[in-house]
PDB file of C-alpha atoms in Angstrom:
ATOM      1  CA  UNK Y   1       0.000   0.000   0.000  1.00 84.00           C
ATOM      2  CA  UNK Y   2       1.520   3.464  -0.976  1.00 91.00           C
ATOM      3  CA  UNK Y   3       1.411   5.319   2.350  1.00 94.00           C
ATOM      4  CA  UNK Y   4       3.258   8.092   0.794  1.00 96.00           C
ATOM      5  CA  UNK Y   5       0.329   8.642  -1.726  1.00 96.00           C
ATOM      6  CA  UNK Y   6      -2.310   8.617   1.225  1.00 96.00           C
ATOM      7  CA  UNK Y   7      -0.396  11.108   3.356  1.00 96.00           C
ATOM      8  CA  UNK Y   8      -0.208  13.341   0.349  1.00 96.00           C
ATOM      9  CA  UNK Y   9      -3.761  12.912  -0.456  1.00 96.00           C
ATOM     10  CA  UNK Y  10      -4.707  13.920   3.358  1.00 96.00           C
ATOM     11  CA  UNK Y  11      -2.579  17.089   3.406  1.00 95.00           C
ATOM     12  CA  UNK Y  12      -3.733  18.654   0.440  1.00 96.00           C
ATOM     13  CA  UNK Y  13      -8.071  18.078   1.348  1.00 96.00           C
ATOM     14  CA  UNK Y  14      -6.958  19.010   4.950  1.00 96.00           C
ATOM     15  CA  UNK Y  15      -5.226  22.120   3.622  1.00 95.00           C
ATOM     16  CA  UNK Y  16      -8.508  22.638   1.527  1.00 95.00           C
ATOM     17  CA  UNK Y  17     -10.753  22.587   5.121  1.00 94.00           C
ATOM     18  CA  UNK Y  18     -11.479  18.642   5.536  1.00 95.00           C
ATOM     19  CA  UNK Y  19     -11.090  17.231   8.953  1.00 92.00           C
ATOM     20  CA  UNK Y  20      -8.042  15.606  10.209  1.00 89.00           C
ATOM     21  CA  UNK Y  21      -9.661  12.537  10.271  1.00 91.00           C
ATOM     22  CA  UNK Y  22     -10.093  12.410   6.605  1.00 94.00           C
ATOM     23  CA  UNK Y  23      -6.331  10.095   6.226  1.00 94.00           C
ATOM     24  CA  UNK Y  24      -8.101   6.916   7.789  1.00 95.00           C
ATOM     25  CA  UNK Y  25     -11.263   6.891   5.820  1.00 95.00           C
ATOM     26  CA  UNK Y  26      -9.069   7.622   2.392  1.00 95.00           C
ATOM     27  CA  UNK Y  27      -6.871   4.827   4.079  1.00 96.00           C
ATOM     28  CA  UNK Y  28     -10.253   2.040   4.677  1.00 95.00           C
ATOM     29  CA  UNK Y  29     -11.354   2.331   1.095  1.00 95.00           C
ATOM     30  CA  UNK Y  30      -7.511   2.446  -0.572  1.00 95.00           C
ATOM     31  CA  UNK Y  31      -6.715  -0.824   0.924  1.00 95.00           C
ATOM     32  CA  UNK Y  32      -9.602  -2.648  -1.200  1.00 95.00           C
ATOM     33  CA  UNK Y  33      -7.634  -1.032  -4.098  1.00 95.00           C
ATOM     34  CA  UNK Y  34     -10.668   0.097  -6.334  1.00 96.00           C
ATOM     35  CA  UNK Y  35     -10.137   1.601  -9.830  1.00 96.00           C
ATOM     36  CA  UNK Y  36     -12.066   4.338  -8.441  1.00 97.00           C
ATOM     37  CA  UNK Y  37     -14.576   5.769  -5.701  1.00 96.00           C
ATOM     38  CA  UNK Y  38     -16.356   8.026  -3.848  1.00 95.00           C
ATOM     39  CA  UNK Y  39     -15.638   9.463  -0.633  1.00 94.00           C
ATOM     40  CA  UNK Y  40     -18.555  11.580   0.985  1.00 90.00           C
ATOM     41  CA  UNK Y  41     -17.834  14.096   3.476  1.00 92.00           C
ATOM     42  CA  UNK Y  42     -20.440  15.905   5.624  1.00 88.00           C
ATOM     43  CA  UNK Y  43     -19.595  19.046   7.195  1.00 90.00           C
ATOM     44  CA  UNK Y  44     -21.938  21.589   9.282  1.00 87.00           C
ATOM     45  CA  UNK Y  45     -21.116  25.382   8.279  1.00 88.00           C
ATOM     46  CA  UNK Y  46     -23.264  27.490  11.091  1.00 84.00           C
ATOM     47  CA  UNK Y  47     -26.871  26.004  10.688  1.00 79.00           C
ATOM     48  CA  UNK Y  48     -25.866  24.653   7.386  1.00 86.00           C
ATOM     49  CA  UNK Y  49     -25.283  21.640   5.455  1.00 84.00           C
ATOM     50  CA  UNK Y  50     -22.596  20.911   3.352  1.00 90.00           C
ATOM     51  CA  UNK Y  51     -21.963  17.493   1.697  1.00 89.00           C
ATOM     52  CA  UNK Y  52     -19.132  16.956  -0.559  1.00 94.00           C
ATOM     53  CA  UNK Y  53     -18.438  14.253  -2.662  1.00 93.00           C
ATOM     54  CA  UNK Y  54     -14.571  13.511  -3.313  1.00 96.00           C
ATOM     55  CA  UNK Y  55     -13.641  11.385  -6.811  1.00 97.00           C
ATOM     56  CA  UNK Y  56     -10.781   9.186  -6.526  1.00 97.00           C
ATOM     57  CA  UNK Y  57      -9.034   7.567  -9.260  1.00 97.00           C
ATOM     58  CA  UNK Y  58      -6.291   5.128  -9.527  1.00 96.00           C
ATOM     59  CA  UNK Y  59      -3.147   5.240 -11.555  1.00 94.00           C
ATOM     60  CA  UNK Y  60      -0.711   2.284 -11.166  1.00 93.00           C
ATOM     61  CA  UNK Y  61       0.295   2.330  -7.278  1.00 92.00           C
ATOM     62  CA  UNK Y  62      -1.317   6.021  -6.611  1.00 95.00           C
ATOM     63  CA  UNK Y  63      -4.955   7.927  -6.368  1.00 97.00           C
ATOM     64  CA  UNK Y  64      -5.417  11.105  -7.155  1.00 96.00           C
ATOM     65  CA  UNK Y  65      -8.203  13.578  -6.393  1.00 96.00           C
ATOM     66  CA  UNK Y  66      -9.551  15.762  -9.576  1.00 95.00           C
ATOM     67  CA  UNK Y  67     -12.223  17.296  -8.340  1.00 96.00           C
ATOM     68  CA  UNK Y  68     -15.109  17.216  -5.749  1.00 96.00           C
ATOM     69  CA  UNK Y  69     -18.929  18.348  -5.674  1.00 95.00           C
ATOM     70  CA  UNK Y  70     -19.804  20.942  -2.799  1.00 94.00           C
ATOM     71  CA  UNK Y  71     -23.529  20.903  -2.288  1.00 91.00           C
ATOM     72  CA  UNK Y  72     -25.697  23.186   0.157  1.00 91.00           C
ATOM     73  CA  UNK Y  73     -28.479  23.007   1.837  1.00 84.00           C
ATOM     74  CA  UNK Y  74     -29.634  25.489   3.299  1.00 81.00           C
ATOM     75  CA  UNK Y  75     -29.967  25.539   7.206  1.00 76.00           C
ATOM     76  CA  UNK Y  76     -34.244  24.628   7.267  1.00 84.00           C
ATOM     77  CA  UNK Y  77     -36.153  26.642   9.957  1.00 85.00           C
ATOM     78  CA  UNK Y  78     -39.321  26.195  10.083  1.00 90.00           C
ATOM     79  CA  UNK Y  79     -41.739  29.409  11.581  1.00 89.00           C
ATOM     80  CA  UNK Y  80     -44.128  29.718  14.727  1.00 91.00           C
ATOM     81  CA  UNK Y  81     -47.082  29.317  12.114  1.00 91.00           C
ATOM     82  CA  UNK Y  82     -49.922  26.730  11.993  1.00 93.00           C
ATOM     83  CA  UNK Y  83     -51.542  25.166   8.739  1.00 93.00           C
ATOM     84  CA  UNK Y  84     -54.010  22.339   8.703  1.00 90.00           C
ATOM     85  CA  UNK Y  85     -53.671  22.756  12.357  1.00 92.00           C
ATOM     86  CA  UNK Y  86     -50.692  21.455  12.488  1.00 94.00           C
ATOM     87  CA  UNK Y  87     -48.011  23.846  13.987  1.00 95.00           C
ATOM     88  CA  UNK Y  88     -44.543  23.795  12.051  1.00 96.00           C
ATOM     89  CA  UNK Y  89     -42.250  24.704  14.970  1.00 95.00           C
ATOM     90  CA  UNK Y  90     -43.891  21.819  17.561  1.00 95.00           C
ATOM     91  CA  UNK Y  91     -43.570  19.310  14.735  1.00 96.00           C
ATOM     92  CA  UNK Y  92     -39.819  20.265  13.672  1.00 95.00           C
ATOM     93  CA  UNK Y  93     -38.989  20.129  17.142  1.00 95.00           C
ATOM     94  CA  UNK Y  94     -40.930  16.433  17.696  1.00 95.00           C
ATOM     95  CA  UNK Y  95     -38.689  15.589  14.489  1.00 94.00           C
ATOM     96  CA  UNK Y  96     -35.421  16.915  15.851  1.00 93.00           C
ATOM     97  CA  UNK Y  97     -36.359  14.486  19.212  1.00 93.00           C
ATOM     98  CA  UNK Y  98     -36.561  11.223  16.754  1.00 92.00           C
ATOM     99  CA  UNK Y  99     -33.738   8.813  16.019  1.00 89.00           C
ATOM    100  CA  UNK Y 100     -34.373   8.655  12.101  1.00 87.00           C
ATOM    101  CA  UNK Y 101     -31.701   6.007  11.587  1.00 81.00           C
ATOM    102  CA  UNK Y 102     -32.803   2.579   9.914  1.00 76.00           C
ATOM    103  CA  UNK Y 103     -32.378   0.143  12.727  1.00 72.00           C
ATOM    104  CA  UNK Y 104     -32.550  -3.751  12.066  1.00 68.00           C
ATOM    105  CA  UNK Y 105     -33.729  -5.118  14.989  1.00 76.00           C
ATOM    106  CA  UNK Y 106     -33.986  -4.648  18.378  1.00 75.00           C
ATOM    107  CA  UNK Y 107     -33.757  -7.063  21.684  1.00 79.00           C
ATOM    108  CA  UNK Y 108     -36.068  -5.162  24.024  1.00 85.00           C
ATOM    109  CA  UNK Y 109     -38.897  -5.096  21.064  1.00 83.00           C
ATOM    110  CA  UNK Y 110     -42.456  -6.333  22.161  1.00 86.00           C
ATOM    111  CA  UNK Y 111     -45.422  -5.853  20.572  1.00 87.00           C
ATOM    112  CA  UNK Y 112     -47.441  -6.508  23.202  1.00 86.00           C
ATOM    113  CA  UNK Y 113     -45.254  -3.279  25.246  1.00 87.00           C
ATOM    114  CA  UNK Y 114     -45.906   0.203  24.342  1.00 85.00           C
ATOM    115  CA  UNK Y 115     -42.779   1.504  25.816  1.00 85.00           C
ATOM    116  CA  UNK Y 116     -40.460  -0.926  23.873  1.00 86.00           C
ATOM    117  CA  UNK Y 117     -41.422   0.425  20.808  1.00 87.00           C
ATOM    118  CA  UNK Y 118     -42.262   3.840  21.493  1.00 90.00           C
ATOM    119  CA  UNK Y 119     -39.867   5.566  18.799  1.00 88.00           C
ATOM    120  CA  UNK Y 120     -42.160   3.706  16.102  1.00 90.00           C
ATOM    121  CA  UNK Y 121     -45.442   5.513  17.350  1.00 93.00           C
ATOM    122  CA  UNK Y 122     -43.472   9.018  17.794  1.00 93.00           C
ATOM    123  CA  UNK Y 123     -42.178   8.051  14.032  1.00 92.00           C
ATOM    124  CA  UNK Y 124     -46.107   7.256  12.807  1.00 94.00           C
ATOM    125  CA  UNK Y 125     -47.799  10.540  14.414  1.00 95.00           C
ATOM    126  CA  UNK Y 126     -44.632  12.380  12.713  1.00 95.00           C
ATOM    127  CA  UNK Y 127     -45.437  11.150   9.301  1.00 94.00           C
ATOM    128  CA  UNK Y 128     -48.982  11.460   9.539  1.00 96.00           C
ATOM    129  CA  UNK Y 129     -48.290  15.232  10.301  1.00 96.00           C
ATOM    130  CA  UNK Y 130     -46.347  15.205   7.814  1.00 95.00           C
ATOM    131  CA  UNK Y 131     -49.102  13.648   5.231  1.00 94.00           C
ATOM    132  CA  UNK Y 132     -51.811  16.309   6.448  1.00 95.00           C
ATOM    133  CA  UNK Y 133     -49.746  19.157   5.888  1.00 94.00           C
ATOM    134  CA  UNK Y 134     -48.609  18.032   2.344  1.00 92.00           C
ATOM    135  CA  UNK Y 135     -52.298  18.353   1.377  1.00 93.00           C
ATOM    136  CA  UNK Y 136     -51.834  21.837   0.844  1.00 89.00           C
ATOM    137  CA  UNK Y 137     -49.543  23.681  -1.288  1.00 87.00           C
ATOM    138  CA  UNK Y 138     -47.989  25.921   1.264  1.00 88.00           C
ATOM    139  CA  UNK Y 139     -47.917  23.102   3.830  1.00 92.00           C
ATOM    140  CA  UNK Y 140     -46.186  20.400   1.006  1.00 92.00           C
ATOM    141  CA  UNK Y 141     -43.208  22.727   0.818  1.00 88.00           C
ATOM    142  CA  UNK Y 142     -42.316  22.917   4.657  1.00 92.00           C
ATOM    143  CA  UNK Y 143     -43.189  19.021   4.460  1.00 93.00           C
ATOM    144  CA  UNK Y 144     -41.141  18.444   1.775  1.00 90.00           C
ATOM    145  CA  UNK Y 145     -38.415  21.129   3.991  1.00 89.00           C
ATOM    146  CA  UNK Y 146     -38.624  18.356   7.326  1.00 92.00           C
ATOM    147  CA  UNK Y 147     -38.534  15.350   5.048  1.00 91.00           C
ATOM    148  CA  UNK Y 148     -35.411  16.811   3.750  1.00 87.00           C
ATOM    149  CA  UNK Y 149     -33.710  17.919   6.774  1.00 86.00           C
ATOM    150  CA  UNK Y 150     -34.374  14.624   9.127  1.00 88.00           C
ATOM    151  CA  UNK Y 151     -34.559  11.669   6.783  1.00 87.00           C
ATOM    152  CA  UNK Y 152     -31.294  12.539   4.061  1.00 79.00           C
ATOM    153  CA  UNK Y 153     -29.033  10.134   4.626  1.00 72.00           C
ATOM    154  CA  UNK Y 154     -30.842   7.995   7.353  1.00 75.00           C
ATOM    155  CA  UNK Y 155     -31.184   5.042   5.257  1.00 74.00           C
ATOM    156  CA  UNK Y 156     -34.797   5.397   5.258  1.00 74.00           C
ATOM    157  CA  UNK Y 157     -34.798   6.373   1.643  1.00 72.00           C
ATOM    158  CA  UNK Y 158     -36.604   3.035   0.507  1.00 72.00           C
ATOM    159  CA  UNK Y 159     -39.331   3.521   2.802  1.00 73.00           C
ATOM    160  CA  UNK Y 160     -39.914   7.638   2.584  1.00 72.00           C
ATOM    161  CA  UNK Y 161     -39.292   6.802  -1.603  1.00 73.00           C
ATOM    162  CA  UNK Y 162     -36.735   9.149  -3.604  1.00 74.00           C
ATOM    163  CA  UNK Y 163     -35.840  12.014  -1.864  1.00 80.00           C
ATOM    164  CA  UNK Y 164     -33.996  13.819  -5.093  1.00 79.00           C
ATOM    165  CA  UNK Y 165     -36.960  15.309  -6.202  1.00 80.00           C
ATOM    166  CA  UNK Y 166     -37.490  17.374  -3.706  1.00 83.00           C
ATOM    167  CA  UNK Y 167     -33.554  17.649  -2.835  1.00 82.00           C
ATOM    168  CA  UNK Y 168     -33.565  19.585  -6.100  1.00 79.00           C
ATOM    169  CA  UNK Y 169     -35.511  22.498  -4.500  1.00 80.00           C
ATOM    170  CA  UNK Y 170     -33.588  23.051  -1.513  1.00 82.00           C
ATOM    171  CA  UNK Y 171     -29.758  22.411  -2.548  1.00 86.00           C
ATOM    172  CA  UNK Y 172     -27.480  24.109  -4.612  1.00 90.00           C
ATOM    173  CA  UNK Y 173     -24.134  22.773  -5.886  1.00 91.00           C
ATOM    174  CA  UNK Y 174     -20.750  23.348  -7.403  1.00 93.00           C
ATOM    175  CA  UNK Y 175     -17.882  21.484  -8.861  1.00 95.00           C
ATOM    176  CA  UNK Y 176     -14.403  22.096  -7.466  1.00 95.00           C
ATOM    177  CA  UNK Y 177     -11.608  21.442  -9.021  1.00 96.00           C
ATOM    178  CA  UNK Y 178      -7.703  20.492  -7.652  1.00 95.00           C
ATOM    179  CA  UNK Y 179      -4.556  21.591 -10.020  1.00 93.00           C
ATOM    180  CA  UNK Y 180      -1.417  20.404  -8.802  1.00 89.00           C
ATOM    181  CA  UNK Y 181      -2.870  19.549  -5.494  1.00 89.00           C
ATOM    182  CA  UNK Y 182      -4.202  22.953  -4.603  1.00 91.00           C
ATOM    183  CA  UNK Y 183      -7.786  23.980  -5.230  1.00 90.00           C
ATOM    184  CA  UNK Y 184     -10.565  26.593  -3.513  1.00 91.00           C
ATOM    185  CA  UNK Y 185     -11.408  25.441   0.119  1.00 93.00           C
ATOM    186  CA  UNK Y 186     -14.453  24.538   1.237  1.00 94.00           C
ATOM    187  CA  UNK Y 187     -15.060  27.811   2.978  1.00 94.00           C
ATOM    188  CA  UNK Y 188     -14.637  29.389  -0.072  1.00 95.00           C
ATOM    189  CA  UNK Y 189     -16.861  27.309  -2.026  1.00 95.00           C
ATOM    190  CA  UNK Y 190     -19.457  27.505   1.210  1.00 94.00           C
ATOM    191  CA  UNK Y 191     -19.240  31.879   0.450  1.00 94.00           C
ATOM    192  CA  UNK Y 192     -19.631  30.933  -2.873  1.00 94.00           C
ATOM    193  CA  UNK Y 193     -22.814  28.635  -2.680  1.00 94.00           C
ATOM    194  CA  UNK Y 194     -24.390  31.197  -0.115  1.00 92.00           C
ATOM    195  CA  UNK Y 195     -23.655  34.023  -2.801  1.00 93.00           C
ATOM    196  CA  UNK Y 196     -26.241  31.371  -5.352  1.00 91.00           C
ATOM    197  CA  UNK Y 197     -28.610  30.891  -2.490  1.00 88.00           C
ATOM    198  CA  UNK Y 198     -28.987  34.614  -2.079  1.00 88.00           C
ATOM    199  CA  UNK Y 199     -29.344  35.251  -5.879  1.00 89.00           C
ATOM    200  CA  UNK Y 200     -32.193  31.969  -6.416  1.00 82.00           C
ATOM    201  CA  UNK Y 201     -33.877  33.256  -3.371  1.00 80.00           C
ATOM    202  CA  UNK Y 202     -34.028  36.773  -5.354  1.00 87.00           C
ATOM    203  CA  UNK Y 203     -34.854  35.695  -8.591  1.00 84.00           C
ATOM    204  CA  UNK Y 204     -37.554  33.536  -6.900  1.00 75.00           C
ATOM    205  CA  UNK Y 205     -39.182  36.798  -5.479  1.00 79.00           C
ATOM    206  CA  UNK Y 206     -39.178  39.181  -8.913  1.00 83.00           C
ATOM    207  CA  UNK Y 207     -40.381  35.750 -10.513  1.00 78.00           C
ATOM    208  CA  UNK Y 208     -43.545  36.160  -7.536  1.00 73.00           C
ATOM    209  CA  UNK Y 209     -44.045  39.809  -8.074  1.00 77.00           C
ATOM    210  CA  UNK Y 210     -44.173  39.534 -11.664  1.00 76.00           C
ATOM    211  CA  UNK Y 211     -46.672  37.153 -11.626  1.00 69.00           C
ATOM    212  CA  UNK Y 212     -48.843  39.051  -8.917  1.00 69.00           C
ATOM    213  CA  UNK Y 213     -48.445  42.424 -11.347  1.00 73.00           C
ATOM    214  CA  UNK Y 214     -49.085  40.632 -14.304  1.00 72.00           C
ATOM    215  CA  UNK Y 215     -52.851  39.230 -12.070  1.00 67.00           C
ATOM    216  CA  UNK Y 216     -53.410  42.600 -11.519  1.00 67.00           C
ATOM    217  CA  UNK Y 217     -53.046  43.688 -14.610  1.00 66.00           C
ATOM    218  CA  UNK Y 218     -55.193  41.264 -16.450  1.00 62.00           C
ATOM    219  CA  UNK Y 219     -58.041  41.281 -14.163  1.00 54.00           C
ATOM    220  CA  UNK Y 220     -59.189  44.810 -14.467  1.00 53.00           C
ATOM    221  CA  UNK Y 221     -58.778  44.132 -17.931  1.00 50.00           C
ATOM    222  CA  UNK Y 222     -61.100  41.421 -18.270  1.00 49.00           C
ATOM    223  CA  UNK Y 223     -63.439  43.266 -16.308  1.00 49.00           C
ATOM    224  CA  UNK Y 224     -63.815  46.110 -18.501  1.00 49.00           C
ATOM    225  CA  UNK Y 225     -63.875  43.697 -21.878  1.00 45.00           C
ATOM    226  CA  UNK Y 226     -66.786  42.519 -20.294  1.00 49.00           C
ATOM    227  CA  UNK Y 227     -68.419  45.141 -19.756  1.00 50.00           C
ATOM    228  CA  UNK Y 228     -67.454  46.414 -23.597  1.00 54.00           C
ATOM    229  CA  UNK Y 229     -69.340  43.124 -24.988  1.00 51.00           C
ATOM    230  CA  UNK Y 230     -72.143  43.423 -22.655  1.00 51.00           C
ATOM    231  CA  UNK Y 231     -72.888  47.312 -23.830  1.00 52.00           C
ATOM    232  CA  UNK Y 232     -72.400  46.425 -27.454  1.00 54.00           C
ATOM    233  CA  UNK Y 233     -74.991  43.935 -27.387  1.00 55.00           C
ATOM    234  CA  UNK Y 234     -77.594  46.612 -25.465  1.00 57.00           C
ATOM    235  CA  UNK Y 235     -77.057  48.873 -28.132  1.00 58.00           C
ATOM    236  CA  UNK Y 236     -77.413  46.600 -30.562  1.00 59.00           C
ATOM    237  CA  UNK Y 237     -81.214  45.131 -29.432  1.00 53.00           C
ATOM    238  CA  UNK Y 238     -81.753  49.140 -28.872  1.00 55.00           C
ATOM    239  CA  UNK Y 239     -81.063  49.701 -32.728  1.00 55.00           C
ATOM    240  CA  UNK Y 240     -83.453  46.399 -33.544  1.00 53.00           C
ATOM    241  CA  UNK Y 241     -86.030  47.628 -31.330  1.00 49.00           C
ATOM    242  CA  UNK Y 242     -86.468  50.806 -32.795  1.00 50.00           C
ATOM    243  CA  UNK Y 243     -86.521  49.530 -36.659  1.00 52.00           C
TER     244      UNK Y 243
END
């Protein structure tokens, strides 16, 4: 195994902001000696989420690093507001409460006791929320928000179906790319992605106003059309009338 390489590897992603312990994980998946993989980093940037995904390629007796993809989401808050009375702030912190991660089995499980399986029931009136709220359109997007922020990489993504759908809404990413070992750091790209978020949040707004001027507009508009048609055909029984 070509410790050398690995040691190399780990100083330049810790010079780019990794963690230190970023050496032993390269060092787990170099000694199956793939032709290539994927190393996925998770790192929490104030109330933020940033997952990166590290490419690794092989070249005789070394791996290099080419490039990685920096993804944010943005930290998900949800407000003191109720809808399908259902308020968002109780049931984000009854989420935040929940163990979310897949578990196999258990040996104190018994149906027959409550208290054995009582992460299951908080996990069912969750979801249920979760369902009622989703039956509106301003309630599906802070469902669609907690679905994101609790169950993303739980290994419940069989059960809760494909969460990349509504990943796409919430996340923003960039490629980053190493020359001769030196690249951006993460902090850098993090500016960077919060820069985007800003700018989509923007656009997002004029693309709300526009459509609110453009209702306001057209109604008024239809109004008086109607009332254009509705005169014109007075007259024109008046005119009838009279011959």
């Amino acid at each position: 195994m070509n410790t050398h390489n690995i040691a190399v590897l780990s100083a330049m992603l810790i010079r780019a902001g990794f963690e230190e312990g970023i050496g032993y994980r390269l060092l787990q998946r170099i000694s199956f000696t793939p032709a290539a993989f994927i190393l996925i980093e998770k790192l929490q940037k104030n109330k933020d989420l940033l997952t990166c995904q590290l490419y690794f390629e092989r070249n005789g007796t070394e791996y290099a690093c080419g490039y990685y993809d920096v993804s944010l989401i943005k930290g998900i808050v949800m407000p003191e507001r109720s809808l399908n009375n259902i308020n968002l702030a109780e049931l984000d912190l009854a989420m935040d409460v929940i163990d979310w991660q897949f578990k196999a089995d258990s040996e104190s499980f018994r149906l027959d006791d409550e208290l054995t399986w009582k992460r299951e029931k908080e996990i069912a009136e969750a979801v249920n929320q979760l369902a009622r709220l989703s039956a509106t359109q301003d309630g599906k997007h802070f469902a669609d928000a907690l679905k994101l922020k609790y169950w993303l990489g739980s290994g419940l993504e069989e059960l809760v179906g494909n969460l990349n759908a509504i990943r796409a809404k919430f996340e923003i990413s960039q490629r980053v790319y190493f020359i001769e070992g030196e690249g951006i750091s993460v902090d850098e790209a993090y500016r960077f992605l919060l820069n985007r978020w800003m700018e989509k949040k923007m656009q997002a707004k004029r693309r709300e106003k526009g459509k609110e001027a453009l209702n306001d507009k057209t109604e008024p508009q239809g109004e008086g059309l109607s009332k254009g048609l509705l005169l014109k055909k007075r007259r024109s029984k008046s005119r009838r009338i009279k011959q």
